[in-house]
XYZ file of C-alpha atoms in Angstrom:
620
model
C 68.230 126.120 120.820
C 71.597 127.340 121.980
C 74.266 124.677 121.881
C 75.957 124.121 125.217
C 79.395 123.011 124.117
C 80.248 121.561 127.505
C 77.921 118.666 126.656
C 79.870 118.013 123.483
C 83.143 118.245 125.388
C 81.919 115.529 127.770
C 81.168 113.213 124.832
C 84.538 114.092 123.307
C 86.440 113.333 126.494
C 84.873 109.889 126.811
C 85.674 109.017 123.206
C 89.224 110.329 123.640
C 89.582 108.049 126.681
C 88.435 105.089 124.596
C 91.040 106.028 121.986
C 93.716 106.222 124.698
C 92.726 102.932 126.304
C 95.263 100.806 124.355
C 98.017 103.201 125.419
C 96.963 103.133 129.056
C 96.802 99.327 128.879
C 100.336 99.113 127.515
C 101.743 101.450 130.165
C 99.972 99.395 132.834
C 101.305 96.088 131.503
C 104.853 97.350 131.060
C 105.005 99.334 134.292
C 108.477 100.687 135.007
C 109.792 98.822 131.939
C 107.780 100.924 129.495
C 110.186 102.357 126.916
C 107.804 105.000 125.545
C 106.292 103.322 122.496
C 102.725 103.903 121.355
C 100.256 101.019 121.503
C 98.713 100.160 118.192
C 95.115 99.016 118.023
C 95.386 97.655 114.485
C 98.347 95.854 112.922
C 98.214 98.146 109.867
C 99.088 101.175 111.987
C 102.817 100.485 111.702
C 102.688 101.448 108.017
C 100.872 104.699 108.825
C 103.342 105.462 111.605
C 106.303 104.767 109.306
C 104.995 107.180 106.682
C 104.341 109.765 109.395
C 107.909 109.339 110.676
C 109.232 110.009 107.174
C 107.197 113.229 106.892
C 108.349 114.396 110.327
C 111.918 113.840 109.115
C 111.216 116.161 106.195
C 111.207 113.512 103.503
C 109.068 114.155 100.381
C 105.406 113.254 100.066
C 106.262 110.320 97.811
C 108.487 108.378 100.160
C 108.869 104.703 101.016
C 110.170 104.151 104.559
C 110.317 100.383 104.025
C 112.703 100.518 101.034
C 114.346 103.899 101.638
C 113.465 105.113 98.153
C 112.222 108.698 98.021
C 110.998 110.764 95.109
C 113.580 112.998 93.440
C 114.237 114.441 90.014
C 116.874 111.750 89.451
C 114.717 108.938 90.828
C 111.000 109.703 90.399
C 108.638 107.504 92.376
C 105.027 106.546 91.640
C 102.123 107.413 93.910
C 101.150 105.138 96.786
C 98.119 104.926 99.041
C 99.972 107.134 101.490
C 101.156 109.823 99.087
C 97.633 110.157 97.648
C 95.946 110.188 101.065
C 98.346 112.773 102.484
C 96.045 115.252 104.239
C 95.764 113.494 107.605
C 99.463 112.585 108.014
C 100.540 116.131 107.154
C 98.027 117.412 109.718
C 100.085 115.565 112.331
C 103.571 115.798 110.838
C 103.739 119.581 110.460
C 103.072 120.466 114.137
C 105.038 117.386 115.292
C 108.111 118.577 113.431
C 107.630 122.141 114.621
C 107.440 121.100 118.279
C 109.937 118.259 118.101
C 107.410 115.502 118.872
C 108.414 111.988 117.846
C 106.284 109.403 116.083
C 105.144 107.452 119.180
C 103.715 110.505 120.911
C 102.354 111.887 117.620
C 100.388 108.697 117.048
C 99.075 108.707 120.621
C 97.987 112.345 120.536
C 96.485 111.993 117.049
C 94.275 109.100 118.161
C 92.907 110.991 121.158
C 92.427 114.183 119.131
C 90.564 112.340 116.371
C 88.170 110.841 118.922
C 87.554 114.122 120.693
C 86.894 116.089 117.485
C 84.688 113.363 115.990
C 82.443 113.271 119.067
C 82.328 117.071 119.111
C 81.321 117.181 115.435
C 78.638 114.528 115.984
C 77.317 116.472 118.998
C 77.089 119.653 116.925
C 75.258 117.853 114.126
C 72.803 116.060 116.415
C 72.296 119.155 118.528
C 71.328 121.207 115.496
C 68.997 118.511 114.208
C 67.297 117.453 117.454
C 67.368 120.698 119.387
C 68.456 119.070 122.672
C 71.916 119.240 124.269
C 71.416 116.233 126.522
C 70.292 113.954 123.744
C 72.971 115.255 121.360
C 75.653 114.468 123.967
C 74.390 110.916 124.527
C 73.739 110.171 120.862
C 76.990 111.823 119.767
C 78.959 109.401 121.919
C 76.617 106.511 121.107
C 77.292 106.778 117.370
C 80.916 105.814 118.007
C 80.604 103.661 121.129
C 78.077 101.450 119.336
C 79.755 101.864 115.949
C 81.650 98.573 116.057
C 78.443 96.843 117.147
C 76.662 98.440 114.175
C 79.267 96.754 111.965
C 78.510 93.367 113.507
C 82.105 93.230 114.722
C 84.135 93.721 117.869
C 83.389 92.491 121.379
C 79.865 91.303 120.568
C 81.337 88.242 118.830
C 82.892 87.049 122.079
C 80.476 88.459 124.652
C 77.352 86.888 123.162
C 78.753 84.249 120.812
C 81.704 81.918 120.527
C 83.669 84.358 118.403
C 86.759 86.521 118.275
C 86.853 90.101 119.608
C 88.223 92.190 116.759
C 88.632 94.936 115.692
C 88.919 97.664 118.315
C 87.025 100.901 117.465
C 87.880 100.534 113.742
C 86.987 104.119 112.869
C 89.870 105.309 115.025
C 92.735 103.413 113.483
C 94.855 106.511 114.132
C 94.882 109.136 111.429
C 93.393 106.928 108.702
C 90.455 106.940 109.000
C 90.479 108.588 112.460
C 91.162 112.175 111.405
C 88.725 111.823 108.529
C 85.841 111.213 110.957
C 85.477 114.817 112.213
C 85.635 116.078 108.621
C 82.919 113.651 107.521
C 80.521 114.569 110.323
C 81.250 118.252 109.734
C 80.367 117.733 106.060
C 77.063 116.069 106.998
C 76.283 118.905 109.416
C 77.017 121.566 106.831
C 74.721 119.891 104.316
C 72.032 119.974 107.002
C 72.635 123.704 107.450
C 72.188 124.193 103.701
C 68.875 122.346 103.432
C 67.348 123.296 106.814
C 65.694 126.434 105.490
C 63.251 128.656 107.345
C 60.328 129.172 104.973
C 56.629 129.857 105.613
C 54.469 126.768 105.122
C 50.778 126.009 105.307
C 49.280 124.722 108.508
C 48.512 121.448 106.713
C 52.219 120.840 106.366
C 53.028 121.593 109.968
C 53.314 118.730 112.440
C 50.321 118.511 114.699
C 52.560 118.371 117.765
C 53.276 121.640 119.500
C 56.898 121.777 120.631
C 59.689 124.170 121.308
C 62.018 121.826 119.450
C 62.017 124.195 116.495
C 64.775 122.261 114.796
C 62.242 119.493 114.204
C 59.291 121.745 113.422
C 58.625 122.958 109.920
C 60.444 126.260 109.261
C 58.564 129.396 110.100
C 60.544 132.333 108.743
C 63.003 133.208 106.060
C 66.529 132.075 106.703
C 69.306 134.514 105.868
C 72.139 132.244 106.960
C 75.540 132.436 105.292
C 74.866 129.664 102.776
C 77.875 130.566 100.666
C 80.115 130.076 103.690
C 78.464 126.775 104.481
C 79.007 125.647 100.892
C 82.689 126.555 100.962
C 83.171 124.801 104.287
C 81.344 121.731 103.001
C 83.621 121.589 99.952
C 86.691 122.026 102.173
C 85.499 119.234 104.465
C 84.917 116.980 101.482
C 88.388 117.799 100.142
C 89.947 116.790 103.451
C 88.045 113.500 103.294
C 89.182 112.921 99.692
C 92.861 113.293 100.531
C 92.539 111.328 103.765
C 90.631 108.108 103.061
C 88.933 106.646 99.995
C 86.043 104.997 101.833
C 85.140 108.144 103.756
C 85.019 110.479 100.769
C 83.033 108.032 98.664
C 80.551 107.682 101.527
C 80.328 111.475 101.788
C 79.657 111.617 98.033
C 76.982 108.928 98.391
C 75.341 110.919 101.190
C 75.322 114.106 99.123
C 73.802 112.160 96.230
C 71.094 110.698 98.480
C 70.117 114.142 99.814
C 70.030 115.539 96.291
C 67.870 112.662 95.039
C 65.433 112.711 97.982
C 64.979 116.480 97.695
C 64.438 116.141 93.959
C 61.784 113.457 94.441
C 59.877 114.869 97.431
C 60.303 118.573 96.590
C 59.695 120.213 99.968
C 58.785 123.891 99.825
C 61.777 125.898 98.649
C 63.390 122.799 97.132
C 64.647 124.612 94.032
C 66.903 126.846 96.103
C 68.097 123.804 98.035
C 68.953 121.986 94.816
C 70.941 124.996 93.627
C 72.960 125.042 96.851
C 73.550 121.299 96.740
C 74.594 121.633 93.091
C 77.192 124.242 94.021
C 78.603 121.905 96.650
C 78.490 119.022 94.186
C 80.364 121.028 91.555
C 82.997 121.973 94.132
C 83.386 118.329 95.126
C 83.875 117.303 91.501
C 86.570 119.982 91.135
C 88.319 118.583 94.210
C 88.391 115.134 92.595
C 90.205 116.280 89.441
C 93.719 116.397 90.967
C 92.848 113.270 92.955
C 92.132 111.429 89.711
C 95.483 112.563 88.328
C 97.357 111.311 91.403
C 95.526 108.008 91.146
C 96.576 107.667 87.515
C 100.221 107.898 88.650
C 99.905 105.060 91.156
C 102.468 102.285 91.469
C 101.711 98.721 90.412
C 101.849 97.433 93.983
C 98.783 99.523 94.835
C 96.629 97.336 92.598
C 97.949 94.204 94.313
C 96.849 95.647 97.663
C 93.489 97.163 96.701
C 91.868 94.083 95.097
C 89.579 95.841 92.638
C 86.924 93.361 91.452
C 84.716 93.701 88.388
C 81.206 92.602 89.354
C 77.581 93.717 89.282
C 76.327 91.435 92.030
C 74.212 93.282 94.654
C 75.207 93.114 98.316
C 72.334 93.451 100.812
C 73.669 91.312 103.638
C 75.925 93.667 105.577
C 75.186 94.528 109.194
C 75.065 98.324 108.631
C 72.400 97.682 105.997
C 70.341 95.787 108.572
C 70.542 98.829 110.861
C 69.559 101.129 108.008
C 66.628 98.877 107.123
C 65.364 99.156 110.712
C 65.657 102.943 110.404
C 63.543 102.850 107.247
C 60.904 100.805 109.070
C 60.879 103.325 111.938
C 60.398 106.188 109.503
C 57.599 104.374 107.670
C 55.962 103.472 110.981
C 56.233 107.057 112.207
C 54.582 108.330 109.038
C 51.851 105.692 109.292
C 51.109 106.687 112.892
C 51.170 110.375 111.870
C 53.976 111.111 114.314
C 55.971 112.611 111.456
C 55.337 113.812 107.926
C 57.374 112.928 104.880
C 57.683 116.573 103.799
C 59.401 117.397 107.082
C 62.982 118.232 106.161
C 64.326 116.347 109.159
C 62.470 113.237 108.036
C 63.922 113.630 104.551
C 67.385 114.090 106.027
C 67.062 110.950 108.161
C 65.783 109.104 105.107
C 68.840 110.254 103.142
C 71.171 108.987 105.858
C 69.440 105.614 105.962
C 69.952 105.090 102.235
C 73.705 105.715 102.263
C 74.733 102.196 103.291
C 72.622 100.629 100.533
C 74.345 102.889 98.016
C 77.945 102.236 99.064
C 77.454 98.480 99.296
C 75.632 98.262 95.964
C 77.194 100.952 93.789
C 78.868 98.142 91.809
C 75.485 97.310 90.276
C 75.920 100.518 88.233
C 79.712 100.974 88.151
C 80.638 97.309 87.782
C 83.472 97.747 90.289
C 83.787 96.580 93.887
C 86.708 97.595 96.108
C 86.990 95.780 99.454
C 83.459 96.522 100.743
C 84.456 95.293 104.213
C 86.055 98.712 104.694
C 82.654 100.372 104.283
C 81.271 97.945 106.832
C 83.767 98.623 109.626
C 85.240 102.069 108.911
C 82.338 104.329 107.953
C 79.064 102.677 106.860
C 78.465 101.413 110.383
C 78.803 104.921 111.828
C 76.463 106.384 109.227
C 73.879 103.694 110.047
C 74.248 104.447 113.772
C 73.866 108.182 113.072
C 70.704 107.532 111.031
C 69.317 105.490 113.907
C 69.945 108.183 116.535
C 68.568 110.939 114.293
C 65.410 108.902 113.676
C 64.937 108.090 117.364
C 65.241 111.773 118.140
C 62.802 112.535 115.362
C 60.174 110.221 116.846
C 60.879 111.577 120.328
C 60.676 115.213 119.349
C 57.686 116.118 121.527
C 60.008 115.914 124.523
C 63.338 117.085 123.119
C 64.350 120.693 123.514
C 61.911 121.348 126.367
C 64.369 120.759 129.188
C 62.204 118.064 130.753
C 63.648 115.879 133.488
C 62.537 112.736 131.662
C 64.648 113.705 128.646
C 67.691 114.254 130.848
C 67.190 110.927 132.599
C 66.740 108.921 129.400
C 69.639 110.713 127.718
C 71.780 109.969 130.768
C 70.846 106.292 130.487
C 71.848 106.291 126.815
C 75.120 108.017 127.709
C 75.812 105.527 130.500
C 75.087 102.605 128.148
C 77.457 104.078 125.562
C 80.195 104.517 128.178
C 79.759 100.981 129.531
C 79.713 99.399 126.097
C 82.682 101.526 125.059
C 84.738 100.081 127.897
C 83.478 96.577 127.059
C 84.744 97.062 123.504
C 88.066 98.310 124.838
C 88.495 95.445 127.309
C 87.808 92.625 124.876
C 89.366 93.966 121.686
C 92.525 95.622 123.028
C 93.808 92.471 124.728
C 94.068 90.777 121.340
C 97.168 92.875 120.622
C 98.620 93.079 124.146
C 101.433 90.638 123.367
C 102.397 92.380 120.137
C 102.416 95.785 121.829
C 104.661 94.496 124.608
C 107.082 93.083 122.022
C 107.029 96.358 120.084
C 107.850 98.328 123.210
C 110.746 95.991 123.994
C 112.109 96.512 120.497
C 111.869 100.300 120.774
C 115.301 100.452 122.448
C 116.835 98.767 119.415
C 115.088 101.162 117.029
C 116.351 104.131 119.050
C 119.887 102.735 118.900
C 119.586 102.377 115.140
C 118.381 105.968 115.059
C 121.583 107.026 116.832
C 123.701 104.982 114.419
C 121.864 106.554 111.504
C 123.138 109.989 112.488
C 126.625 108.832 111.526
C 125.576 107.907 107.972
C 125.391 110.236 104.981
C 122.065 108.703 103.899
C 120.597 106.539 106.678
C 117.371 106.014 104.719
C 119.229 103.827 102.222
C 120.853 101.676 104.895
C 119.105 98.319 105.099
C 118.400 96.294 108.244
C 117.820 92.546 108.311
C 115.648 91.369 111.190
C 114.251 87.889 111.756
C 111.740 89.250 114.268
C 108.622 89.957 112.197
C 107.023 92.348 114.690
C 110.207 94.386 115.075
C 110.836 94.458 111.307
C 107.348 95.788 110.616
C 107.569 98.411 113.341
C 111.171 99.573 112.994
C 110.715 102.197 110.202
C 108.239 104.053 112.429
C 111.125 104.977 114.774
C 114.439 104.365 113.007
C 115.447 106.019 109.690
C 116.859 102.868 108.071
C 114.814 100.724 105.713
C 114.120 97.037 106.276
C 115.034 94.105 104.014
C 111.518 92.730 104.296
C 108.485 93.378 106.467
C 104.852 92.455 106.261
C 103.664 95.917 105.189
C 106.505 96.612 102.780
C 104.440 96.132 99.629
C 101.790 98.706 100.555
C 104.276 101.390 99.511
C 105.376 102.089 95.950
C 109.183 102.087 96.288
C 109.516 98.472 95.175
C 107.942 96.771 92.207
C 105.902 93.655 92.929
C 108.746 91.429 91.723
C 111.300 93.276 93.865
C 109.075 92.874 96.897
C 108.781 89.140 96.268
C 112.535 88.789 95.821
C 113.141 90.525 99.139
C 110.872 87.986 100.785
C 112.866 85.229 99.119
C 116.001 86.773 100.601
C 114.389 86.937 104.035
C 113.539 83.240 103.799
C 117.009 82.365 102.517
C 118.850 84.157 105.345
C 116.566 82.481 107.892
C 117.547 79.059 106.536
C 114.205 78.206 104.938
C 113.993 75.349 102.472
C 111.486 74.430 99.796
C 109.707 72.284 102.362
C 109.532 75.289 104.712
C 107.915 77.489 102.103
C 105.467 74.748 101.122
C 104.269 74.579 104.733
C 104.136 78.370 105.055
C 102.016 78.835 101.937
C 99.528 76.295 103.237
C 99.366 77.592 106.814
C 100.717 81.141 107.129
C 98.691 84.052 105.737
C 101.705 86.417 105.929
C 103.592 84.271 103.419
C 100.501 84.035 101.235
C 100.215 87.829 101.206
C 103.936 88.304 100.555
C 103.992 86.117 97.445
C 100.435 86.275 96.103
C 99.050 89.566 97.388
C 96.058 90.359 99.557
C 92.818 88.535 98.997
C 94.166 85.011 98.415
C 94.092 84.026 102.089
C 90.552 85.130 103.001
C 87.233 86.100 101.438
C 86.858 88.989 103.892
C 88.561 91.589 101.681
C 87.231 90.673 98.264
C 83.890 89.479 96.901
C 85.849 87.490 94.320
C 88.432 85.857 96.586
C 90.121 82.733 95.255
C 92.081 80.478 97.637
C 95.530 79.320 96.602
C 95.655 76.084 94.644
C 98.154 73.301 95.247
C 99.454 73.896 91.738
C 100.216 77.551 92.463
C 101.941 76.613 95.703
C 104.062 73.925 94.018
C 105.087 76.349 91.274
C 106.101 79.021 93.799
C 108.024 76.503 95.911
C 109.950 75.307 92.842
C 110.772 78.898 91.917
C 112.088 79.538 95.419
C 114.162 76.354 95.352
C 115.832 77.469 92.152
C 116.437 80.908 93.663
C 118.266 79.693 96.778
C 120.335 77.143 94.852
C 121.659 79.887 92.588
C 121.982 82.643 95.183
C 124.989 84.843 94.395
C 127.040 87.739 95.723
C 125.274 90.040 93.280
C 121.929 89.116 94.815
C 123.328 89.439 98.340
C 124.327 93.017 97.516
C 120.841 93.918 96.242
C 120.075 95.574 98.598
C 123.287 96.029 100.537
C 122.644 95.146 104.194
C 124.121 97.422 106.876
C 122.775 95.939 110.117
C 121.424 92.636 111.384
C 119.096 92.590 114.400
C 118.576 89.363 116.363
C 116.059 88.713 119.113
C 117.955 86.728 121.733
C 114.921 84.537 122.398
C 114.585 83.379 118.780
C 117.721 81.256 118.552
C 118.198 82.390 114.953
C 121.168 80.936 113.045
C 123.502 83.434 111.377
C 125.101 80.857 109.085
C 123.460 82.055 105.870
C 124.080 85.762 106.410
C 127.693 85.055 107.439
C 128.220 83.270 104.124
C 127.948 86.627 102.345
C 128.641 89.228 105.046
C 131.246 89.846 107.723
C 129.612 90.554 111.098
C 130.991 92.886 113.752
C 130.965 92.179 117.459
C 127.399 92.063 118.706
C 126.064 95.094 120.548
C 123.606 94.062 123.232
C 120.529 96.302 123.450
C 117.804 95.045 125.758
C 116.835 91.556 124.626
C 118.363 92.060 121.179
C 121.756 92.017 119.487
C 122.780 94.453 116.747
C 125.500 93.555 114.248
C 127.114 95.952 111.798
C 127.804 93.974 108.623
C 129.964 94.334 105.512
C 129.674 92.447 102.243
C 132.456 89.891 101.762
């Protein structure tokens, strides 16, 4: 079958539109007041955007936009999640810097591009496997449109149950994991090219069904394809996944292991050559992981507070992607029982390999003894692999029709495509509105960030100038547009510039300048997850991120409150100067008191920018 790329382009355009939906929603809501900010679809995107901004500015790979500390010979910095997973942000930052594109537009374009390329890669993979352009187009879009549903998340919680619509298209949280998606599906497709050999087989091994869908039929002639090229490309794709997102590369490794194991067990004709090719790819992947392991060994201590590594050997078979994969296994078994397919068929073995991936990633801790936030496998990649396995298997069972150009195939594929489009917009409608208010506030604050950017041009080192903001949304978002660092923000501790104790002290300072008391902090630690994260790390406020989550105890809260009380009673000029604050930003609607900051700093006349005031400050 000849691939008709226009079908893949159609799928890509629809997925790109879904990825642009939050942006279009923001522009619609803001109307003529839109200041040009990008709309985030996940609250963690501000950290990714801030790191991207730093790279566009030409700062080193090991940078911390939230503290202003960059790696240098005089001040070496440890590795962070961002400096280790650098491939995707550099993919955006290099052309953005070359063409003078700012962070907001870079984030917007990157999201749309990731969606388009992912759908195109899925179309290519499904087209090669199923032998039908129409079905590959519909299924290629369906993998992603139904991906959130395959995770048991998103709009389905609210549409059919009394739940909460979140998250929005999790696989396209901008460049991590968004840009890793095309690389992953390319890797899967290249492995298919390596094992889909054309070898003569006996008539007993051939499917009974006569079909022109030769991609599903047993191979008939020797294949002289450029396997060495495929192997190199597969290794390159894996390398991009490794240096883009942990959960994607480990899933790719699990997939490669499943293919290797299934081929070793079933031994289809020509399996020895296949094993050799897979071994070459496997060796290349191991080589790629050597520098990755070194970077990981240089990580900062805050990374461990964020990642929540748990030592356990408890199995985990109750994740929604595993349910989907189990259904796929039943379909394959049923197809074999009804003699619609044969186990030795390479496509059947490939579908079987895909269906096993989710069980591996969710249960690898049984062997390794280590579990690392399995929810990320559920919503960022395992769900898409399960959906892919489902569509491959459906095509496998439907192969008598595929590739023959029949009207019925076009009609059914069109129905699948239409369902994917409709559900895609349902996901967008319900999940995007969750962050409408935050996106509006971020766009309002963009004018302030741009003004700070102008002020930064007058400083010798604007990255080391510190801003105090009592507006949590603005504080978190500011480093993505302005060069200055922030005294404290919610995502500050995901970088490596500050030690864990320094990060906690900055939060103490934030509370002190806002006039918080011991009673305030006691209430916050019992009711506010942001405060819980700031002082105790991720995983103490919810069991969603860790299989070994432990809620805060009243004793821990009382101890932390007492520590804070002692801190504010003994606050000194030395502490006020660490770090030295350069600007204070106030949201006019907050009614924030400046009494505590004025005790230690002299404030200039306020500069009114939109709904905010900016003060230049100097230590008394």
